[in-house]
CSV table of N, CA, C and O in Angstrom, one decimal:
chain,number,residue,atom,x,y,z
A,1,ALA,N,-0.5,3.9,-15.4
A,1,ALA,CA,0.2,4.6,-14.4
A,1,ALA,C,-0.7,5.1,-13.3
A,1,ALA,O,-1.8,5.7,-13.6
A,2,LEU,N,-0.4,4.9,-12.1
A,2,LEU,CA,-1.2,5.4,-10.9
A,2,LEU,C,-0.9,6.8,-10.6
A,2,LEU,O,0.2,7.3,-10.9
A,3,SER,N,-1.8,7.5,-10.1
A,3,SER,CA,-1.6,8.9,-9.6
A,3,SER,C,-2.2,9.0,-8.2
A,3,SER,O,-3.2,8.4,-7.9
A,4,LEU,N,-1.6,9.8,-7.4
A,4,LEU,CA,-2.0,9.9,-6.0
A,4,LEU,C,-3.3,10.6,-6.0
A,4,LEU,O,-3.5,11.7,-6.5
A,5,SER,N,-4.3,10.0,-5.4
A,5,SER,CA,-5.7,10.6,-5.4
A,5,SER,C,-5.7,11.8,-4.5
A,5,SER,O,-5.1,11.9,-3.4
A,6,SER,N,-6.4,12.8,-5.0
A,6,SER,CA,-6.5,14.1,-4.2
A,6,SER,C,-7.2,13.8,-2.9
A,6,SER,O,-7.1,14.6,-1.9
A,7,ALA,N,-8.1,12.8,-2.9
A,7,ALA,CA,-8.8,12.5,-1.7
A,7,ALA,C,-8.0,12.0,-0.5
A,7,ALA,O,-8.3,12.0,0.6
A,8,SER,N,-6.8,11.4,-0.9
A,8,SER,CA,-6.0,10.7,0.1
A,8,SER,C,-5.2,11.7,1.0
A,8,SER,O,-5.0,11.4,2.2
A,9,SER,N,-4.7,12.7,0.4
A,9,SER,CA,-3.8,13.6,1.2
A,9,SER,C,-3.9,15.0,0.9
A,9,SER,O,-3.0,15.8,1.2
A,10,GLY,N,-5.0,15.4,0.3
A,10,GLY,CA,-5.3,16.8,0.0
A,10,GLY,C,-4.4,17.3,-1.2
A,10,GLY,O,-4.1,16.5,-2.0
A,11,ASP,N,-4.2,18.6,-1.3
A,11,ASP,CA,-3.5,19.1,-2.4
A,11,ASP,C,-2.0,18.9,-2.2
A,11,ASP,O,-1.3,19.4,-1.4
A,12,LEU,N,-1.4,18.0,-3.1
A,12,LEU,CA,0.0,17.6,-3.0
A,12,LEU,C,0.9,18.8,-3.3
A,12,LEU,O,2.0,18.8,-2.9
A,13,SER,N,0.4,19.8,-4.1
A,13,SER,CA,1.3,20.9,-4.4
A,13,SER,C,1.6,21.7,-3.2
A,13,SER,O,2.6,22.4,-3.1
A,14,ALA,N,0.8,21.6,-2.1
A,14,ALA,CA,1.1,22.3,-0.9
A,14,ALA,C,2.0,21.5,0.0
A,14,ALA,O,2.5,22.0,1.1
A,15,MET,N,2.3,20.2,-0.4
A,15,MET,CA,3.2,19.4,0.4
A,15,MET,C,4.6,19.9,0.2
A,15,MET,O,5.0,20.2,-0.9
A,16,PRO,N,5.4,19.8,1.3
A,16,PRO,CA,6.9,20.2,1.1
A,16,PRO,C,7.6,19.1,0.3
A,16,PRO,O,7.0,18.0,0.1
A,17,GLU,N,8.8,19.4,-0.2
A,17,GLU,CA,9.6,18.5,-0.9
A,17,GLU,C,9.8,17.2,0.0
A,17,GLU,O,10.0,17.3,1.2
A,18,PRO,N,9.8,16.0,-0.6
A,18,PRO,CA,9.9,14.8,0.2
A,18,PRO,C,11.1,14.7,1.1
A,18,PRO,O,10.9,14.2,2.2
A,19,ASP,N,12.2,15.3,0.7
A,19,ASP,CA,13.4,15.2,1.6
A,19,ASP,C,13.3,16.2,2.8
A,19,ASP,O,14.0,16.1,3.7
A,20,LEU,N,12.2,17.0,2.8
A,20,LEU,CA,12.0,18.0,3.9
A,20,LEU,C,10.9,17.4,4.8
A,20,LEU,O,10.7,18.0,5.9
A,21,VAL,N,10.2,16.4,4.4
A,21,VAL,CA,9.1,15.8,5.2
A,21,VAL,C,9.7,14.9,6.2
A,21,VAL,O,10.5,14.1,6.0
A,22,THR,N,9.1,15.1,7.5
A,22,THR,CA,9.6,14.1,8.5
A,22,THR,C,8.5,13.0,8.7
A,22,THR,O,7.4,13.2,8.3
A,23,LYS,N,9.0,11.9,9.2
A,23,LYS,CA,8.1,10.8,9.5
A,23,LYS,C,7.0,11.2,10.5
A,23,LYS,O,7.3,12.1,11.3
A,24,PRO,N,5.9,10.5,10.4
A,24,PRO,CA,4.8,10.9,11.3
A,24,PRO,C,5.3,10.7,12.8
A,24,PRO,O,5.9,9.7,13.1
A,25,THR,N,4.9,11.7,13.6
A,25,THR,CA,5.3,11.6,15.0
A,25,THR,C,4.1,11.7,15.9
A,25,THR,O,4.2,11.6,17.1
A,26,THR,N,2.9,11.7,15.3
A,26,THR,CA,1.6,11.8,16.1
A,26,THR,C,0.7,10.7,15.6
A,26,THR,O,0.8,10.2,14.4
A,27,ASN,N,-0.2,10.3,16.5
A,27,ASN,CA,-1.2,9.3,16.1
A,27,ASN,C,-2.0,9.8,14.9
A,27,ASN,O,-2.3,9.0,13.9
A,28,HIS,N,-2.4,11.1,14.9
A,28,HIS,CA,-3.1,11.7,13.8
A,28,HIS,C,-2.4,11.6,12.5
A,28,HIS,O,-3.0,11.2,11.4
A,29,ARG,N,-1.1,11.9,12.5
A,29,ARG,CA,-0.3,11.8,11.2
A,29,ARG,C,-0.1,10.4,10.7
A,29,ARG,O,-0.2,10.1,9.5
A,30,VAL,N,0.0,9.4,11.6
A,30,VAL,CA,0.1,8.0,11.2
A,30,VAL,C,-1.2,7.6,10.6
A,30,VAL,O,-1.2,6.9,9.6
A,31,CYS,N,-2.3,8.0,11.2
A,31,CYS,CA,-3.6,7.7,10.6
A,31,CYS,C,-3.8,8.3,9.2
A,31,CYS,O,-4.3,7.7,8.3
A,32,GLU,N,-3.3,9.5,9.0
A,32,GLU,CA,-3.3,10.2,7.7
A,32,GLU,C,-2.5,9.3,6.7
A,32,GLU,O,-3.0,9.1,5.5
A,33,LEU,N,-1.4,8.8,7.1
A,33,LEU,CA,-0.6,7.9,6.2
A,33,LEU,C,-1.4,6.7,5.9
A,33,LEU,O,-1.5,6.3,4.7
A,34,LEU,N,-1.9,6.0,6.9
A,34,LEU,CA,-2.6,4.8,6.6
A,34,LEU,C,-3.9,5.0,5.8
A,34,LEU,O,-4.2,4.2,4.9
A,35,ARG,N,-4.6,6.1,6.0
A,35,ARG,CA,-5.8,6.4,5.2
A,35,ARG,C,-5.4,6.7,3.7
A,35,ARG,O,-6.1,6.3,2.8
A,36,ALA,N,-4.3,7.4,3.5
A,36,ALA,CA,-3.8,7.7,2.2
A,36,ALA,C,-3.5,6.4,1.4
A,36,ALA,O,-3.9,6.2,0.3
A,37,LEU,N,-2.9,5.4,2.1
A,37,LEU,CA,-2.6,4.1,1.5
A,37,LEU,C,-3.9,3.4,1.2
A,37,LEU,O,-4.1,2.8,0.2
A,38,LEU,N,-4.8,3.4,2.2
A,38,LEU,CA,-6.1,2.7,2.0
A,38,LEU,C,-6.9,3.3,0.8
A,38,LEU,O,-7.4,2.5,-0.1
A,39,VAL,N,-6.9,4.6,0.6
A,39,VAL,CA,-7.5,5.2,-0.5
A,39,VAL,C,-6.9,4.8,-1.8
A,39,VAL,O,-7.6,4.4,-2.8
A,40,GLU,N,-5.6,4.8,-1.9
A,40,GLU,CA,-4.9,4.5,-3.1
A,40,GLU,C,-5.1,3.0,-3.5
A,40,GLU,O,-5.2,2.6,-4.6
A,41,PHE,N,-5.0,2.1,-2.4
A,41,PHE,CA,-5.2,0.7,-2.7
A,41,PHE,C,-6.6,0.4,-3.1
A,41,PHE,O,-6.9,-0.7,-3.6
A,42,SER,N,-7.6,1.2,-2.7
A,42,SER,CA,-9.0,1.0,-3.0
A,42,SER,C,-9.4,1.5,-4.3
A,42,SER,O,-10.5,1.2,-4.8
A,43,ILE,N,-8.6,2.3,-5.0
A,43,ILE,CA,-9.0,2.9,-6.3
A,43,ILE,C,-9.3,1.8,-7.3
A,43,ILE,O,-8.6,0.8,-7.3
A,44,ALA,N,-10.4,2.0,-8.0
A,44,ALA,CA,-10.9,1.0,-9.0
A,44,ALA,C,-9.8,0.5,-9.9
A,44,ALA,O,-9.7,-0.7,-10.2
A,45,SER,N,-8.9,1.4,-10.4
A,45,SER,CA,-7.9,0.9,-11.4
A,45,SER,C,-6.9,0.0,-10.7
A,45,SER,O,-6.4,-1.0,-11.3
A,46,PHE,N,-6.6,0.3,-9.4
A,46,PHE,CA,-5.6,-0.6,-8.7
A,46,PHE,C,-6.3,-1.9,-8.5
A,46,PHE,O,-5.7,-3.0,-8.7
A,47,GLN,N,-7.6,-1.9,-8.0
A,47,GLN,CA,-8.3,-3.2,-7.8
A,47,GLN,C,-8.5,-4.0,-9.1
A,47,GLN,O,-8.4,-5.2,-9.0
A,48,GLN,N,-8.6,-3.3,-10.2
A,48,GLN,CA,-8.7,-4.0,-11.5
A,48,GLN,C,-7.4,-4.7,-11.8
A,48,GLN,O,-7.4,-5.8,-12.3
A,49,ASP,N,-6.3,-4.0,-11.5
A,49,ASP,CA,-5.0,-4.6,-11.8
A,49,ASP,C,-4.8,-5.8,-10.9
A,49,ASP,O,-4.2,-6.8,-11.3
A,50,VAL,N,-5.2,-5.8,-9.6
A,50,VAL,CA,-5.1,-6.9,-8.7
A,50,VAL,C,-6.0,-8.1,-9.3
A,50,VAL,O,-5.6,-9.2,-9.3
A,51,ASP,N,-7.2,-7.7,-9.7
A,51,ASP,CA,-8.1,-8.8,-10.3
A,51,ASP,C,-7.5,-9.4,-11.5
A,51,ASP,O,-7.6,-10.6,-11.7
A,52,ASP,N,-6.8,-8.6,-12.3
A,52,ASP,CA,-6.1,-9.2,-13.5
A,52,ASP,C,-5.0,-10.2,-13.1
A,52,ASP,O,-4.9,-11.2,-13.7
A,53,LEU,N,-4.3,-9.8,-12.0
A,53,LEU,CA,-3.2,-10.7,-11.5
A,53,LEU,C,-3.9,-12.0,-11.0
A,53,LEU,O,-3.3,-13.1,-11.2
A,54,LYS,N,-5.0,-11.9,-10.3
A,54,LYS,CA,-5.7,-13.1,-9.8
A,54,LYS,C,-6.2,-14.0,-10.9
A,54,LYS,O,-6.0,-15.2,-10.8
A,55,ARG,N,-6.7,-13.4,-11.9
A,55,ARG,CA,-7.2,-14.2,-13.1
A,55,ARG,C,-6.0,-14.9,-13.7
A,55,ARG,O,-6.1,-16.1,-14.0
A,56,LYS,N,-5.0,-14.2,-13.9
A,56,LYS,CA,-3.8,-14.8,-14.5
A,56,LYS,C,-3.3,-16.0,-13.7
A,56,LYS,O,-3.0,-17.0,-14.2
A,57,ALA,N,-3.2,-15.7,-12.4
A,57,ALA,CA,-2.7,-16.8,-11.5
A,57,ALA,C,-3.7,-17.9,-11.4
A,57,ALA,O,-3.3,-19.1,-11.4
A,58,GLY,N,-5.0,-17.6,-11.5
A,58,GLY,CA,-6.0,-18.7,-11.5
A,58,GLY,C,-6.0,-19.5,-12.7
A,58,GLY,O,-6.2,-20.7,-12.6
A,59,THR,N,-5.8,-18.9,-13.8
A,59,THR,CA,-5.7,-19.6,-15.1
A,59,THR,C,-4.5,-20.6,-15.1
A,59,THR,O,-4.6,-21.7,-15.4
A,60,GLN,N,-3.4,-20.1,-14.6
A,60,GLN,CA,-2.2,-20.9,-14.5
A,60,GLN,C,-2.4,-22.1,-13.5
A,60,GLN,O,-2.0,-23.2,-13.7
A,61,ARG,N,-3.1,-21.8,-12.4
A,61,ARG,CA,-3.3,-22.8,-11.3
A,61,ARG,C,-4.2,-23.9,-11.8
A,61,ARG,O,-4.0,-25.0,-11.6
A,62,ARG,N,-5.3,-23.5,-12.6
A,62,ARG,CA,-6.2,-24.5,-13.1
A,62,ARG,C,-5.5,-25.4,-14.1
A,62,ARG,O,-5.7,-26.6,-14.1
A,63,ARG,N,-4.6,-24.9,-14.9
A,63,ARG,CA,-3.8,-25.7,-15.8
A,63,ARG,C,-2.9,-26.7,-15.0
A,63,ARG,O,-2.7,-27.8,-15.4
A,64,MET,N,-2.4,-26.3,-13.8
A,64,MET,CA,-1.5,-27.1,-13.1
A,64,MET,C,-2.2,-28.0,-12.1
A,64,MET,O,-1.8,-29.2,-11.9
A,65,LYS,N,-3.2,-27.5,-11.4
A,65,LYS,CA,-3.8,-28.3,-10.2
A,65,LYS,C,-5.2,-28.6,-10.4
A,65,LYS,O,-5.8,-29.3,-9.6
A,66,GLY,N,-5.9,-27.9,-11.3
A,66,GLY,CA,-7.4,-28.1,-11.4
A,66,GLY,C,-8.2,-27.2,-10.5
A,66,GLY,O,-9.4,-27.4,-10.4
A,67,SER,N,-7.6,-26.3,-9.8
A,67,SER,CA,-8.3,-25.4,-8.9
A,67,SER,C,-7.9,-23.9,-9.2
A,67,SER,O,-6.7,-23.7,-9.4
A,68,SER,N,-8.9,-23.0,-9.2
A,68,SER,CA,-8.5,-21.6,-9.5
A,68,SER,C,-8.2,-20.8,-8.2
A,68,SER,O,-7.6,-19.8,-8.3
A,69,GLU,N,-8.7,-21.3,-7.1
A,69,GLU,CA,-8.5,-20.5,-5.8
A,69,GLU,C,-7.2,-20.9,-5.1
A,69,GLU,O,-6.8,-22.1,-5.0
A,70,ASP,N,-6.5,-19.9,-4.6
A,70,ASP,CA,-5.2,-20.2,-3.9
A,70,ASP,C,-5.7,-20.4,-2.4
A,70,ASP,O,-6.3,-19.6,-1.8
A,71,PRO,N,-5.4,-21.6,-1.9
A,71,PRO,CA,-5.8,-21.9,-0.5
A,71,PRO,C,-5.1,-21.0,0.5
A,71,PRO,O,-5.7,-20.8,1.6
A,72,ASP,N,-4.0,-20.3,0.2
A,72,ASP,CA,-3.4,-19.4,1.1
A,72,ASP,C,-3.8,-18.0,0.9
A,72,ASP,O,-3.2,-17.1,1.4
A,73,GLY,N,-4.8,-17.7,0.0
A,73,GLY,CA,-5.1,-16.4,-0.3
A,73,GLY,C,-4.2,-15.8,-1.4
A,73,GLY,O,-3.6,-16.6,-2.1
A,74,TYR,N,-4.2,-14.5,-1.5
A,74,TYR,CA,-3.4,-13.9,-2.6
A,74,TYR,C,-2.2,-13.1,-2.1
A,74,TYR,O,-1.7,-12.3,-2.9
A,75,TYR,N,-1.8,-13.3,-0.9
A,75,TYR,CA,-0.6,-12.6,-0.4
A,75,TYR,C,0.6,-12.8,-1.3
A,75,TYR,O,1.4,-11.9,-1.5
A,76,HIS,N,0.8,-14.0,-1.7
A,76,HIS,CA,2.0,-14.4,-2.5
A,76,HIS,C,1.7,-14.3,-4.0
A,76,HIS,O,2.4,-15.0,-4.8
A,77,LEU,N,0.6,-13.6,-4.4
A,77,LEU,CA,0.2,-13.5,-5.8
A,77,LEU,C,1.4,-12.9,-6.6
A,77,LEU,O,1.9,-11.9,-6.3
A,78,PRO,N,1.8,-13.6,-7.7
A,78,PRO,CA,2.9,-13.1,-8.5
A,78,PRO,C,2.5,-11.7,-9.1
A,78,PRO,O,1.4,-11.5,-9.6
A,79,GLY,N,3.4,-10.7,-8.9
A,79,GLY,CA,3.1,-9.4,-9.4
A,79,GLY,C,2.5,-8.5,-8.4
A,79,GLY,O,2.5,-7.2,-8.5
A,80,ARG,N,2.0,-9.0,-7.3
A,80,ARG,CA,1.3,-8.2,-6.2
A,80,ARG,C,2.3,-7.2,-5.6
A,80,ARG,O,1.9,-6.0,-5.4
A,81,SER,N,3.4,-7.7,-5.3
A,81,SER,CA,4.4,-6.8,-4.6
A,81,SER,C,4.8,-5.6,-5.5
A,81,SER,O,4.9,-4.5,-5.0
A,82,ALA,N,5.1,-5.9,-6.7
A,82,ALA,CA,5.5,-4.8,-7.7
A,82,ALA,C,4.3,-3.8,-7.9
A,82,ALA,O,4.6,-2.6,-7.9
A,83,LEU,N,3.1,-4.3,-7.9
A,83,LEU,CA,2.0,-3.5,-8.1
A,83,LEU,C,1.8,-2.6,-6.9
A,83,LEU,O,1.6,-1.4,-7.0
A,84,ALA,N,1.9,-3.1,-5.7
A,84,ALA,CA,1.8,-2.4,-4.4
A,84,ALA,C,2.9,-1.3,-4.3
A,84,ALA,O,2.6,-0.2,-3.9
A,85,LEU,N,4.1,-1.7,-4.8
A,85,LEU,CA,5.2,-0.8,-4.7
A,85,LEU,C,4.9,0.5,-5.5
A,85,LEU,O,5.4,1.6,-5.1
A,86,GLN,N,4.1,0.4,-6.6
A,86,GLN,CA,3.8,1.6,-7.3
A,86,GLN,C,3.0,2.6,-6.4
A,86,GLN,O,3.3,3.8,-6.5
A,87,VAL,N,2.2,2.1,-5.6
A,87,VAL,CA,1.4,3.0,-4.7
A,87,VAL,C,2.4,3.5,-3.6
A,87,VAL,O,2.4,4.7,-3.3
A,88,TYR,N,3.2,2.7,-3.0
A,88,TYR,CA,4.1,3.1,-2.0
A,88,TYR,C,5.0,4.2,-2.5
A,88,TYR,O,5.4,5.1,-1.8
A,89,ARG,N,5.5,4.1,-3.7
A,89,ARG,CA,6.4,5.0,-4.3
A,89,ARG,C,5.8,6.4,-4.4
A,89,ARG,O,6.5,7.4,-4.3
A,90,MET,N,4.5,6.5,-4.5
A,90,MET,CA,3.8,7.8,-4.6
A,90,MET,C,3.5,8.3,-3.2
A,90,MET,O,3.6,9.5,-2.9
A,91,VAL,N,3.0,7.5,-2.3
A,91,VAL,CA,2.5,7.9,-1.0
A,91,VAL,C,3.6,8.1,0.1
A,91,VAL,O,3.7,9.1,0.7
A,92,LEU,N,4.5,7.2,0.2
A,92,LEU,CA,5.5,7.2,1.3
A,92,LEU,C,6.4,8.4,1.3
A,92,LEU,O,6.6,9.0,2.4
A,93,PRO,N,6.9,9.0,0.2
A,93,PRO,CA,7.7,10.2,0.3
A,93,PRO,C,6.9,11.4,0.9
A,93,PRO,O,7.6,12.3,1.4
A,94,CYS,N,5.6,11.4,0.7
A,94,CYS,CA,4.8,12.5,1.3
A,94,CYS,C,4.8,12.4,2.8
A,94,CYS,O,4.3,13.3,3.5
A,95,PHE,N,5.3,11.3,3.4
A,95,PHE,CA,5.2,11.1,4.8
A,95,PHE,C,6.6,10.8,5.4
A,95,PHE,O,6.8,10.3,6.5
A,96,GLY,N,7.7,11.2,4.6
A,96,GLY,CA,9.0,11.1,5.1
A,96,GLY,C,9.7,9.8,4.9
A,96,GLY,O,10.8,9.5,5.5
A,97,PHE,N,9.1,8.9,4.2
A,97,PHE,CA,9.7,7.5,3.9
A,97,PHE,C,10.2,7.4,2.5
A,97,PHE,O,9.6,8.1,1.6
A,98,ASP,N,11.2,6.6,2.2
A,98,ASP,CA,11.6,6.4,0.9
A,98,ASP,C,10.6,5.5,0.1
A,98,ASP,O,10.0,4.6,0.7
A,99,GLY,N,10.4,5.8,-1.1
A,99,GLY,CA,9.4,5.1,-1.9
A,99,GLY,C,10.0,3.8,-2.5
A,99,GLY,O,10.1,3.7,-3.7
A,100,SER,N,10.5,2.9,-1.6
A,100,SER,CA,11.1,1.7,-2.0
A,100,SER,C,10.7,0.6,-1.1
A,100,SER,O,10.0,0.8,-0.1
A,101,LYS,N,11.2,-0.6,-1.4
A,101,LYS,CA,10.9,-1.8,-0.5
A,101,LYS,C,11.5,-1.5,0.9
A,101,LYS,O,10.8,-1.8,1.9
A,102,ALA,N,12.7,-0.9,1.0
A,102,ALA,CA,13.2,-0.5,2.3
A,102,ALA,C,12.4,0.5,3.0
A,102,ALA,O,12.2,0.4,4.2
A,103,GLY,N,11.8,1.4,2.2
A,103,GLY,CA,10.9,2.4,2.8
A,103,GLY,C,9.7,1.8,3.3
A,103,GLY,O,9.1,2.3,4.4
A,104,VAL,N,9.1,0.8,2.6
A,104,VAL,CA,7.9,0.1,3.1
A,104,VAL,C,8.2,-0.6,4.4
A,104,VAL,O,7.5,-0.4,5.4
A,105,ASN,N,9.4,-1.3,4.5
A,105,ASN,CA,9.7,-1.9,5.8
A,105,ASN,C,9.9,-0.9,6.9
A,105,ASN,O,9.5,-1.1,8.0
A,106,ASP,N,10.6,0.3,6.6
A,106,ASP,CA,10.8,1.3,7.5
A,106,ASP,C,9.4,1.9,8.0
A,106,ASP,O,9.2,2.1,9.2
A,107,MET,N,8.5,2.1,7.1
A,107,MET,CA,7.1,2.6,7.4
A,107,MET,C,6.4,1.6,8.4
A,107,MET,O,5.8,2.0,9.3
A,108,ILE,N,6.5,0.3,8.0
A,108,ILE,CA,5.8,-0.7,8.9
A,108,ILE,C,6.4,-0.7,10.3
A,108,ILE,O,5.6,-0.7,11.3
A,109,LEU,N,7.7,-0.7,10.4
A,109,LEU,CA,8.3,-0.7,11.8
A,109,LEU,C,8.0,0.6,12.5
A,109,LEU,O,7.7,0.6,13.7
A,110,HIS,N,8.0,1.7,11.8
A,110,HIS,CA,7.7,3.0,12.4
A,110,HIS,C,6.2,3.1,12.9
A,110,HIS,O,5.9,3.4,14.0
A,111,CYS,N,5.3,2.6,12.0
A,111,CYS,CA,3.9,2.7,12.4
A,111,CYS,C,3.5,1.7,13.5
A,111,CYS,O,2.6,1.9,14.3
A,112,ALA,N,4.3,0.6,13.6
A,112,ALA,CA,4.0,-0.4,14.6
A,112,ALA,C,4.1,0.2,16.0
A,112,ALA,O,3.4,-0.2,16.9
A,113,GLU,N,5.0,1.2,16.1
A,113,GLU,CA,5.2,1.9,17.4
A,113,GLU,C,3.9,2.6,17.9
A,113,GLU,O,3.7,2.9,19.1
A,114,PHE,N,3.0,2.8,17.0
A,114,PHE,CA,1.7,3.6,17.3
A,114,PHE,C,0.5,2.7,17.4
A,114,PHE,O,-0.6,3.1,17.7
A,115,MET,N,0.7,1.3,17.3
A,115,MET,CA,-0.4,0.4,17.3
A,115,MET,C,-1.1,0.3,18.7
A,115,MET,O,-2.2,-0.3,18.7
A,116,ASN,N,-0.5,0.8,19.7
A,116,ASN,CA,-1.2,0.7,21.0
A,116,ASN,C,-2.2,1.8,21.1
A,116,ASN,O,-3.0,1.8,22.1
A,117,ASN,N,-2.3,2.7,20.2
A,117,ASN,CA,-3.4,3.7,20.2
A,117,ASN,C,-4.6,3.2,19.4
A,117,ASN,O,-4.5,2.7,18.3
A,118,ASP,N,-5.8,3.3,20.0
A,118,ASP,CA,-7.0,2.8,19.4
A,118,ASP,C,-7.3,3.4,18.1
A,118,ASP,O,-7.8,2.7,17.2
A,119,GLU,N,-7.1,4.7,17.9
A,119,GLU,CA,-7.4,5.3,16.6
A,119,GLU,C,-6.5,4.7,15.5
A,119,GLU,O,-7.0,4.5,14.4
A,120,VAL,N,-5.3,4.5,15.8
A,120,VAL,CA,-4.3,3.9,14.8
A,120,VAL,C,-4.7,2.4,14.6
A,120,VAL,O,-4.7,2.0,13.4
A,121,ALA,N,-4.9,1.7,15.6
A,121,ALA,CA,-5.1,0.2,15.5
A,121,ALA,C,-6.4,-0.1,14.8
A,121,ALA,O,-6.5,-1.2,14.2
A,122,HIS,N,-7.4,0.8,14.8
A,122,HIS,CA,-8.6,0.5,14.1
A,122,HIS,C,-8.8,1.3,12.9
A,122,HIS,O,-9.5,1.2,12.1
């Protein structure tokens, strides 16, 4: 089970209830959201889970095709979406989004509006 890293968004006990949190309205707050996601996706246990999925997919691919590498990368890696959703379920409600697939889509569309800002885009 994943837990929200204290490094990603500070003390969560100080955060308001998720239904009282509004979506980011400033470049700074969008960056906080993106940094929180980066921290959580970078945690060793999450990366180990991704590596396990890659190994499993590679083993299956070798049996079928003779190659362990996916020529299209690992975006369509079986299990990747469900694994990522565990992180989104923890982080997104702290920023006013639902912790669901619909919330992820909402967050992507919302943050896209801030991509013209250099701080957010990089």
